[in-house]
PDB file of C-alpha atoms in Angstrom:
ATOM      1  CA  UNK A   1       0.000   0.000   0.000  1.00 38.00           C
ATOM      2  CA  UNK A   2       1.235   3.823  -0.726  1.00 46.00           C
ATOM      3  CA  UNK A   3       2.011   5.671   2.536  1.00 54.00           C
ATOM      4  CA  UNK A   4      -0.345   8.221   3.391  1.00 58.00           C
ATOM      5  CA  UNK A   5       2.214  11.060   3.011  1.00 65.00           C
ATOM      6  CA  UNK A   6       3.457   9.876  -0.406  1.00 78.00           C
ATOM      7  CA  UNK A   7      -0.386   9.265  -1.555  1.00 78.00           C
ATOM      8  CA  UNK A   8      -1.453  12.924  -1.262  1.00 87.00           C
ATOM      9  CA  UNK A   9       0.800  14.103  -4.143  1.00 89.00           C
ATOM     10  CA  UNK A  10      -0.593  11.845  -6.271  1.00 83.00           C
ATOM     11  CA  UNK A  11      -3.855  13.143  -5.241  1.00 84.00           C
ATOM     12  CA  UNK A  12      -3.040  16.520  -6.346  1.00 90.00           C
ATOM     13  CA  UNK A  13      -5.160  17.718  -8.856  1.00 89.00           C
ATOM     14  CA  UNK A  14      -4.059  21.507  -9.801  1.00 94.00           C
ATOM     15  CA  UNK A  15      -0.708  22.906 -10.118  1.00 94.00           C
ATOM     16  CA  UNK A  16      -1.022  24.773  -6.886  1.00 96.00           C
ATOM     17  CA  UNK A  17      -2.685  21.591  -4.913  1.00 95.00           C
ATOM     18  CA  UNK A  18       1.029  19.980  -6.533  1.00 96.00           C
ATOM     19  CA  UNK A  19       3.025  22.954  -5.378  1.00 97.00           C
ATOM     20  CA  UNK A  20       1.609  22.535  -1.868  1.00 96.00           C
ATOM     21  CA  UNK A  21       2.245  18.825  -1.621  1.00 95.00           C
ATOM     22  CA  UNK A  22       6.052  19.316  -2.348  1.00 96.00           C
ATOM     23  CA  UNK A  23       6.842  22.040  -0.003  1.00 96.00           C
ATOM     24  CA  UNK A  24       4.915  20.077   2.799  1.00 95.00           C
ATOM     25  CA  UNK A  25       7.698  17.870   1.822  1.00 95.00           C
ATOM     26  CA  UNK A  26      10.240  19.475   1.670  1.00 96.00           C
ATOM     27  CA  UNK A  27       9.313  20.967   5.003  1.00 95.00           C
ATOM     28  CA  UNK A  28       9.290  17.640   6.524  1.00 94.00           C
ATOM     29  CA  UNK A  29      12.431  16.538   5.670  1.00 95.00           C
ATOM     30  CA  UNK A  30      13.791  19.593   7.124  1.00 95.00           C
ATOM     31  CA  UNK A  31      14.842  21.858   4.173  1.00 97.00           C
ATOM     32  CA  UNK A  32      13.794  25.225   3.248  1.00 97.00           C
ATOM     33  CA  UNK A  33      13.326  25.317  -0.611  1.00 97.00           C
ATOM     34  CA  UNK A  34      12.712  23.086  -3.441  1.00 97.00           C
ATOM     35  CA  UNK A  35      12.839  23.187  -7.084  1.00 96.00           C
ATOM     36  CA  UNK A  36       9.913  20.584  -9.175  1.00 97.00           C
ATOM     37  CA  UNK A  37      11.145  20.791 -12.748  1.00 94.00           C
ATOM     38  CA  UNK A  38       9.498  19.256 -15.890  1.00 93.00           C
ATOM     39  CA  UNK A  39      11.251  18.875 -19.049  1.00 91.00           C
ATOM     40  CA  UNK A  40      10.170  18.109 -22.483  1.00 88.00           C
ATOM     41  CA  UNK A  41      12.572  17.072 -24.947  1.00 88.00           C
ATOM     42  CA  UNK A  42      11.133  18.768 -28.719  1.00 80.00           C
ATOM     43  CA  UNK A  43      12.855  18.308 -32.085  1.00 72.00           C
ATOM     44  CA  UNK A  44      15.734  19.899 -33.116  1.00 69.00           C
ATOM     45  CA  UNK A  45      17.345  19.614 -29.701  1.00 72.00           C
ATOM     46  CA  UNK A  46      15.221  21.698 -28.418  1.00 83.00           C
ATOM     47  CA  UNK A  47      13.742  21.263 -24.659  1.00 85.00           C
ATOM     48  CA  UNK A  48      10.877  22.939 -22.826  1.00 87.00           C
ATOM     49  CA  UNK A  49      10.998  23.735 -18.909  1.00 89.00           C
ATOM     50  CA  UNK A  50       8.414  23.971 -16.773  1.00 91.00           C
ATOM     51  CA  UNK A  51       9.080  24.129 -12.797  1.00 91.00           C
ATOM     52  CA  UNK A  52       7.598  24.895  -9.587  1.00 95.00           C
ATOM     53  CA  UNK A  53       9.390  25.981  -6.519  1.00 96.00           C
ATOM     54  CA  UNK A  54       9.348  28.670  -3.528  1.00 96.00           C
ATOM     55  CA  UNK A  55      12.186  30.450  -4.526  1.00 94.00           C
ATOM     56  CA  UNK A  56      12.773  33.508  -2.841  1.00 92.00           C
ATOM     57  CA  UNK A  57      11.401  36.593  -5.062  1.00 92.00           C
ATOM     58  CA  UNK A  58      15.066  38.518  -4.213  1.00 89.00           C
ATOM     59  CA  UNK A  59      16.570  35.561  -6.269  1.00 89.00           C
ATOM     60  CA  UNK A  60      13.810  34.833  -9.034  1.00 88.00           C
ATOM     61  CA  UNK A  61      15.663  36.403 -11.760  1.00 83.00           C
ATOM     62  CA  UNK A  62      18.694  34.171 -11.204  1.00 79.00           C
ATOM     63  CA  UNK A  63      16.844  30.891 -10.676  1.00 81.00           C
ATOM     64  CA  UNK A  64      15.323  31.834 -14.605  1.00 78.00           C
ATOM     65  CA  UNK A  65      18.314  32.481 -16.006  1.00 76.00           C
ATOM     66  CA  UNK A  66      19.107  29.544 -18.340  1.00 71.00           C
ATOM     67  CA  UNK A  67      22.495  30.446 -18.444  1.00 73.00           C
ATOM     68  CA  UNK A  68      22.922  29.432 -14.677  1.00 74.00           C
ATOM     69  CA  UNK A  69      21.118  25.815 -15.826  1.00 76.00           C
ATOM     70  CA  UNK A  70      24.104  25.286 -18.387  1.00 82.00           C
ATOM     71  CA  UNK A  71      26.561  25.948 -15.827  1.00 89.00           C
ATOM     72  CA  UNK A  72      25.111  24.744 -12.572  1.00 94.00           C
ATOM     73  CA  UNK A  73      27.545  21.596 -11.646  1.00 96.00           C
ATOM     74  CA  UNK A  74      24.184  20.004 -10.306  1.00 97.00           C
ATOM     75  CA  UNK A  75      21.831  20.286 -13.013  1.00 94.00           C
ATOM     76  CA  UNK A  76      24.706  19.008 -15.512  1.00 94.00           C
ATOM     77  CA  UNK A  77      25.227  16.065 -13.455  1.00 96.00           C
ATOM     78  CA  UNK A  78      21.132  15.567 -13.459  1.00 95.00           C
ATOM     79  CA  UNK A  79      21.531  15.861 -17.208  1.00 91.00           C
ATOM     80  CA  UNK A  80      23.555  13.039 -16.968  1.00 90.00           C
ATOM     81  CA  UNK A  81      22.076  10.668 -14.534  1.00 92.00           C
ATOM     82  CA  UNK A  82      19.539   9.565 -12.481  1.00 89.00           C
ATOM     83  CA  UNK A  83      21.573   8.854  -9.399  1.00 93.00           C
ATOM     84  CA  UNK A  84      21.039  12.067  -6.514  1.00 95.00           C
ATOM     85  CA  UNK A  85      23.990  14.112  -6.109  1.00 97.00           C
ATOM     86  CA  UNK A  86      24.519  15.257  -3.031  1.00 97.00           C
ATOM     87  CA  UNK A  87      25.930  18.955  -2.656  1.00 98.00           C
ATOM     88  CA  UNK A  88      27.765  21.704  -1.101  1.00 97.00           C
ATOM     89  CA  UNK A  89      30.372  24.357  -1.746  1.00 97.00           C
ATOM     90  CA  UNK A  90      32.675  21.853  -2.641  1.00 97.00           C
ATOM     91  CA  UNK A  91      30.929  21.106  -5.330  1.00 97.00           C
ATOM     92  CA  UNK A  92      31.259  24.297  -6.974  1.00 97.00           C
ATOM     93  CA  UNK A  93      34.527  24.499  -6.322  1.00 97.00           C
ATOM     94  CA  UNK A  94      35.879  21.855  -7.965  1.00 96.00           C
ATOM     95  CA  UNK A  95      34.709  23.371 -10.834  1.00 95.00           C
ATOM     96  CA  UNK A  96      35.929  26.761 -10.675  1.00 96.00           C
ATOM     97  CA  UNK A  97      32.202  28.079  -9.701  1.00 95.00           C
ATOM     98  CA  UNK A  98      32.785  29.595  -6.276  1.00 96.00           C
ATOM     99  CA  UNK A  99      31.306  32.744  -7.080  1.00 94.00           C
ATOM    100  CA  UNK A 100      28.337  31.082  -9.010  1.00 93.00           C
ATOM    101  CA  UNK A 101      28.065  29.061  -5.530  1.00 96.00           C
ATOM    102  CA  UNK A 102      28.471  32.348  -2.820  1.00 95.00           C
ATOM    103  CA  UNK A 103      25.577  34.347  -4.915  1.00 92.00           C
ATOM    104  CA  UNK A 104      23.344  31.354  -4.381  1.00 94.00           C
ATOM    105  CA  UNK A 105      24.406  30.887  -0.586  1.00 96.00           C
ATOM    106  CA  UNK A 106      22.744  34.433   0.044  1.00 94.00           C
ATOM    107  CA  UNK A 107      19.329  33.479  -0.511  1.00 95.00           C
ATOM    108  CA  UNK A 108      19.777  30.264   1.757  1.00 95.00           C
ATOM    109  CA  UNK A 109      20.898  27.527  -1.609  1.00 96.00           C
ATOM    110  CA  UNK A 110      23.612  26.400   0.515  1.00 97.00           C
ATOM    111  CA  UNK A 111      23.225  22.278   0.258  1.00 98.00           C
ATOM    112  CA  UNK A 112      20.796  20.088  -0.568  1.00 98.00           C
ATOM    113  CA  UNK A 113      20.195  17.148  -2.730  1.00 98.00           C
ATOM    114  CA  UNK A 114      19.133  16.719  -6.133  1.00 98.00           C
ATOM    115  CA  UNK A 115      17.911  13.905  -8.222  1.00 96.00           C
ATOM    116  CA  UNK A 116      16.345  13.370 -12.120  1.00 95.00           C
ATOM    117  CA  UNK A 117      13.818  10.802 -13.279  1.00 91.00           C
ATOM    118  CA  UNK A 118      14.853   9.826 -17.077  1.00 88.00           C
ATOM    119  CA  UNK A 119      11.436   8.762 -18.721  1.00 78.00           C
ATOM    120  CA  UNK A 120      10.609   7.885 -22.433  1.00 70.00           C
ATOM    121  CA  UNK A 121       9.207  10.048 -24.896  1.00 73.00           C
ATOM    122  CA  UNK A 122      12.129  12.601 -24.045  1.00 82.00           C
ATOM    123  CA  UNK A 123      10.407  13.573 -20.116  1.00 85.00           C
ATOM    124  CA  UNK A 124      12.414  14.738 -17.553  1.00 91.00           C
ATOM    125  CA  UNK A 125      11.584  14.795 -13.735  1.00 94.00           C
ATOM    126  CA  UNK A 126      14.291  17.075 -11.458  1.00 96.00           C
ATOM    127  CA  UNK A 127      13.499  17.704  -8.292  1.00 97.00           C
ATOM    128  CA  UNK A 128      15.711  19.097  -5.674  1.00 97.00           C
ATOM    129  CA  UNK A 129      15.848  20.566  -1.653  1.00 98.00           C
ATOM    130  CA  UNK A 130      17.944  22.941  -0.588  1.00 98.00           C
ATOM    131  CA  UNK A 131      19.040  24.043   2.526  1.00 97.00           C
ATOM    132  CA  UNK A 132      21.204  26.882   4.934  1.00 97.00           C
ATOM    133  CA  UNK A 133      22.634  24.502   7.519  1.00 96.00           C
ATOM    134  CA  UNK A 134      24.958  22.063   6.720  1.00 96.00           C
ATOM    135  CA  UNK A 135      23.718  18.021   6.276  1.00 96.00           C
ATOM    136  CA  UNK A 136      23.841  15.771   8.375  1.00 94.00           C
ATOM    137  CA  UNK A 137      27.026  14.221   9.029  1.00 93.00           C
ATOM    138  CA  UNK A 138      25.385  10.809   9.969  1.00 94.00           C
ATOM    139  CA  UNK A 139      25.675   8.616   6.655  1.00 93.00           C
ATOM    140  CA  UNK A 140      22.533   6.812   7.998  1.00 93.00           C
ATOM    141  CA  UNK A 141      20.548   9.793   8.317  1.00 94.00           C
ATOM    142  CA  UNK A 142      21.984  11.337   5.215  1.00 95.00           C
ATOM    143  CA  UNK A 143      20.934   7.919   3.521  1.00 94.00           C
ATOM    144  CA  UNK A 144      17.592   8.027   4.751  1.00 93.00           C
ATOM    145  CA  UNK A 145      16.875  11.537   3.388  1.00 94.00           C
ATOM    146  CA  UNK A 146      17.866  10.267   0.125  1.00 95.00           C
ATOM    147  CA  UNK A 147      15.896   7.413   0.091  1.00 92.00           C
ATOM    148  CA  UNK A 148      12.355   9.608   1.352  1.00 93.00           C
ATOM    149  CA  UNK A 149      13.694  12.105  -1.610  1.00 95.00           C
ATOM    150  CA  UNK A 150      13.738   9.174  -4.352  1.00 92.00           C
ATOM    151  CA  UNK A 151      10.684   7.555  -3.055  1.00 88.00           C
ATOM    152  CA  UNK A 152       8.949  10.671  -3.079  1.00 93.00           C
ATOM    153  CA  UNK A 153      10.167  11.963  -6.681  1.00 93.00           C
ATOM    154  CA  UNK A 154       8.366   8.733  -8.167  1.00 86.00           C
ATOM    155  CA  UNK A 155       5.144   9.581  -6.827  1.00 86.00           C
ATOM    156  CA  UNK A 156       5.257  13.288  -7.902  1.00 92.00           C
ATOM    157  CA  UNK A 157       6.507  12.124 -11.159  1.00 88.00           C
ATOM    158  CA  UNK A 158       3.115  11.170 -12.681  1.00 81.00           C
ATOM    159  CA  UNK A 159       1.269  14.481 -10.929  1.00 88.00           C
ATOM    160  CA  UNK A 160       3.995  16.280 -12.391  1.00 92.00           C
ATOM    161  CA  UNK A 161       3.723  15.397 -15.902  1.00 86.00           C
ATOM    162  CA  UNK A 162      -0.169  15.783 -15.237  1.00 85.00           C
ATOM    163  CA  UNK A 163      -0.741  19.142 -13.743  1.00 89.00           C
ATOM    164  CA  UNK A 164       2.438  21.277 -15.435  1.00 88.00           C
ATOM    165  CA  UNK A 165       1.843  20.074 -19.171  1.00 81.00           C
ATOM    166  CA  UNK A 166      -0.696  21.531 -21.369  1.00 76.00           C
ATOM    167  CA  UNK A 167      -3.074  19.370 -22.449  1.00 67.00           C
ATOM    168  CA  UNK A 168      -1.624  19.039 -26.167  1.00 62.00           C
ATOM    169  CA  UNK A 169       1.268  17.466 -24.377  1.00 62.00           C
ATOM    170  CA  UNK A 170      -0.613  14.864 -21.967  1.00 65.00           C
ATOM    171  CA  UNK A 171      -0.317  11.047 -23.237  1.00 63.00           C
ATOM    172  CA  UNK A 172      -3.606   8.764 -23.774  1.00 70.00           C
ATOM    173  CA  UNK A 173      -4.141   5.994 -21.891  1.00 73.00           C
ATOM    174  CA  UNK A 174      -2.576   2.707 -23.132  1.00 84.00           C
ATOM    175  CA  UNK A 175      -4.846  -0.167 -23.527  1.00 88.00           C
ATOM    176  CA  UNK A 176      -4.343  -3.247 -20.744  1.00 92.00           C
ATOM    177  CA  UNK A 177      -5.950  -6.403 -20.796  1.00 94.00           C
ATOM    178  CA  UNK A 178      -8.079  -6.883 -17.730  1.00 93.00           C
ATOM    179  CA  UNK A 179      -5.300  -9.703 -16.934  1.00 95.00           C
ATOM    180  CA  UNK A 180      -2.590  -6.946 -16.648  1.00 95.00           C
ATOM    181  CA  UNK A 181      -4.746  -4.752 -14.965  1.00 93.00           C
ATOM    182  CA  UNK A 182      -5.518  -7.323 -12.196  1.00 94.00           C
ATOM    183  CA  UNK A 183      -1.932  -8.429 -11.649  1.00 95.00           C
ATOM    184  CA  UNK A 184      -0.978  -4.029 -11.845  1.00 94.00           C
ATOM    185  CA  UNK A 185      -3.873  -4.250  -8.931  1.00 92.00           C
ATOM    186  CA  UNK A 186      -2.564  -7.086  -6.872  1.00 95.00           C
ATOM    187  CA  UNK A 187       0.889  -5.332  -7.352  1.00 93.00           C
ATOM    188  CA  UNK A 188      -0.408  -2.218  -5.553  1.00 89.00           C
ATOM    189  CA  UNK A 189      -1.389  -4.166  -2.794  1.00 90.00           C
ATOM    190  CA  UNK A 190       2.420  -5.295  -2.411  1.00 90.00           C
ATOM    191  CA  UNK A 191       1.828  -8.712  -4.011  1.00 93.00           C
ATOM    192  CA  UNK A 192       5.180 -10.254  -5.559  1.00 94.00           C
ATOM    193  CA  UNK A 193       4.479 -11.956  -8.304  1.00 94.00           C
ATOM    194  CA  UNK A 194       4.241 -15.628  -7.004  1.00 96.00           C
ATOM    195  CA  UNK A 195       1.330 -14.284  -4.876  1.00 95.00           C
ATOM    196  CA  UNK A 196      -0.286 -12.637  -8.025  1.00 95.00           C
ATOM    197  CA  UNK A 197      -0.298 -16.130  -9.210  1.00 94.00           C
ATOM    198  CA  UNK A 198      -1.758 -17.569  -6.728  1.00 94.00           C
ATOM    199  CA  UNK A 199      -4.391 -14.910  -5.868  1.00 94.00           C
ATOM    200  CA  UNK A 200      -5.558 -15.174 -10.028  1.00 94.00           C
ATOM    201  CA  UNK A 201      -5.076 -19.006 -10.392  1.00 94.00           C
ATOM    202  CA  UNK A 202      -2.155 -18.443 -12.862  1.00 95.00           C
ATOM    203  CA  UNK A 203       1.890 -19.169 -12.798  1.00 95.00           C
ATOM    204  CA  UNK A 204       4.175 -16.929 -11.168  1.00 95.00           C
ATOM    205  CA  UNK A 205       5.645 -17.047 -14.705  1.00 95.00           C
ATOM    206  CA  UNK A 206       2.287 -15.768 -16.553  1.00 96.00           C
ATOM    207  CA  UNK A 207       1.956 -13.323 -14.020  1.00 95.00           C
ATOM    208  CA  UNK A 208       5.597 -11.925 -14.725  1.00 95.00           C
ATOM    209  CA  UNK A 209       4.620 -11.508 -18.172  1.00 95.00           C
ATOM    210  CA  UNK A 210       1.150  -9.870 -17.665  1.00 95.00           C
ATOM    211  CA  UNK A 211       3.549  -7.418 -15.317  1.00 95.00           C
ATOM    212  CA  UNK A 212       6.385  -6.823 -17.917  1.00 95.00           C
ATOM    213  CA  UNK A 213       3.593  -6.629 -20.796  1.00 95.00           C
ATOM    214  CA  UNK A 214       1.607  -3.552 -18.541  1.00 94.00           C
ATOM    215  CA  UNK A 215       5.400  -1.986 -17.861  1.00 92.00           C
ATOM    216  CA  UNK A 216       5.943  -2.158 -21.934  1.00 91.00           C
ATOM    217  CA  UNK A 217       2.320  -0.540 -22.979  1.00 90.00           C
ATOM    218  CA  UNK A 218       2.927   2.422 -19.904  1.00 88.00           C
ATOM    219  CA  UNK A 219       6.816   3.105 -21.229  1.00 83.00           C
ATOM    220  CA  UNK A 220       7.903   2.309 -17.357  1.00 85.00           C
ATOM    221  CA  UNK A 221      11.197   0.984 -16.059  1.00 84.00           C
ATOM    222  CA  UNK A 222       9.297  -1.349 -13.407  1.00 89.00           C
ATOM    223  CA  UNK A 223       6.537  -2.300 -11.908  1.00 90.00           C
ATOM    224  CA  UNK A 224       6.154   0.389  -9.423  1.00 86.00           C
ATOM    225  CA  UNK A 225       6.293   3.106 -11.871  1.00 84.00           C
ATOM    226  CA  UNK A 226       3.588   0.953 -13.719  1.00 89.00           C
ATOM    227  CA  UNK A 227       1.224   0.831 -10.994  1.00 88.00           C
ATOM    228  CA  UNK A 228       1.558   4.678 -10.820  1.00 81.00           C
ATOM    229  CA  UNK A 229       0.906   5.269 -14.071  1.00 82.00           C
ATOM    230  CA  UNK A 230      -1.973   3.196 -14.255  1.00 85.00           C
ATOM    231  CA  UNK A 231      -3.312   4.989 -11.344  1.00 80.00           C
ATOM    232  CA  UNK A 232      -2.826   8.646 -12.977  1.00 72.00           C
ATOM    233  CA  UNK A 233      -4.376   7.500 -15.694  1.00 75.00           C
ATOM    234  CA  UNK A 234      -7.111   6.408 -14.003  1.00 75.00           C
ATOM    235  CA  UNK A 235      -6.526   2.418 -15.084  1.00 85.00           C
ATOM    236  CA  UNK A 236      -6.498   1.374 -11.467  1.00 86.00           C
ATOM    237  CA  UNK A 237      -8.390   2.407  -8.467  1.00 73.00           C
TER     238      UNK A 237
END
């Protein structure tokens, strides 16, 4: 079952409802700001952005400055890669970006962590926290807040591409057989597969491939990201 906490984002229906959900977030795991950014990959190497955040309004003009995307050591390595960086001044230093680092520090952009979400079709997911004080120095707690960041980024994923994109943009719903949708079901419900199979009568092989079918027709990585696509999409209840 989907924790409460991580539910209620998915629940989000407008952009502000979304905007709302990710600072209580944020808030939560004990940073200040946050940057939700949607990106759309067009032709001709061309990319669309589209981001929430509570930036503060001294620093708006920075935060929009593309410029600062192409050099910002973090969203380069979120280009890259979907593991979360982890960063501080250091960072910026070791690539000759001190100063791009102390006018940032000013408005509180101090540390934080950062992560992307790679998705088919040429959609991006970033979404990062930021903070004043310094992280934690315990590698178990820093490890946890990483883990509550990841886990959270998946379920905002789906509201994300839902809410921010115009409608012209928003993909149609694949067609599943009611076998994949029951097995997408029984996976929500925290079912492995073997238990699938012997909830609907069928192999835990047959129910592998009624999973890996449903991840194929929703353009997911695994199951998980299936089940929350069929959910935005209204496939599953």
């Amino acid at each position: 079952m989907l924790q409460g906490g991580y539910q209620s984002v998915l629940e989000a229906r407008t952009r502000e409802e979304f905007r709302g959900e990710v600072l209580r977030f944020t808030k939560q795991l004990e940073f200040d700001t946050f940057t939700a950014l949607t990106v759309v990959d067009h032709s001709l190497g061309q990319s669309e952005f589209i981001a929430i955040d509570n930036c503060p309004p001294a620093y708006r003009e920075v935060m929009d400055n593309p410029q600062g995307g192409r050099q910002d050591p973090v969203m380069q390595h979120c280009k890259r890669s979907s593991v979360p960086i982890v960063w501080d001044q250091s960072t910026y230093v070791r690539h000759d970006l001190a100063d791009f680092w102390e006018s940032q520090a000013r408005f509180g952009y101090r540390t934080g962590i950062c992560l992307a979400l790679h998705l088919p079709e040429g959609r991006h997911f970033v979404l990062g926290v930021d903070r004043d004080k310094p992280l934690p120095d315990d590698q178990g707690q820093l490890t946890r807040m990483m883990g509550d960041l990841q886990l959270f980024a998946v379920h905002a994923l789906d509201t994300a591409l839902r809410v921010l994109l115009p409608a012209e943009q928003q993909l149609e719903a694949p067609r599943l057989t009611p076998r994949e949708l029951e097995c997408l079901r029984w996976t929500m419900e925290g079912k492995t597969a073997w238990e699938v199979g012997g909830i609907l009568g069928i192999s835990e092989r047959t129910a592998v491939l009624h999973i890996n079918n449903a991840m194929r027709k929703l353009n997911c990585n695994n199951k998980h990201q299936a089940v929350l696509k069929a959910l935005r999409f209204g496939l599953i209840r």
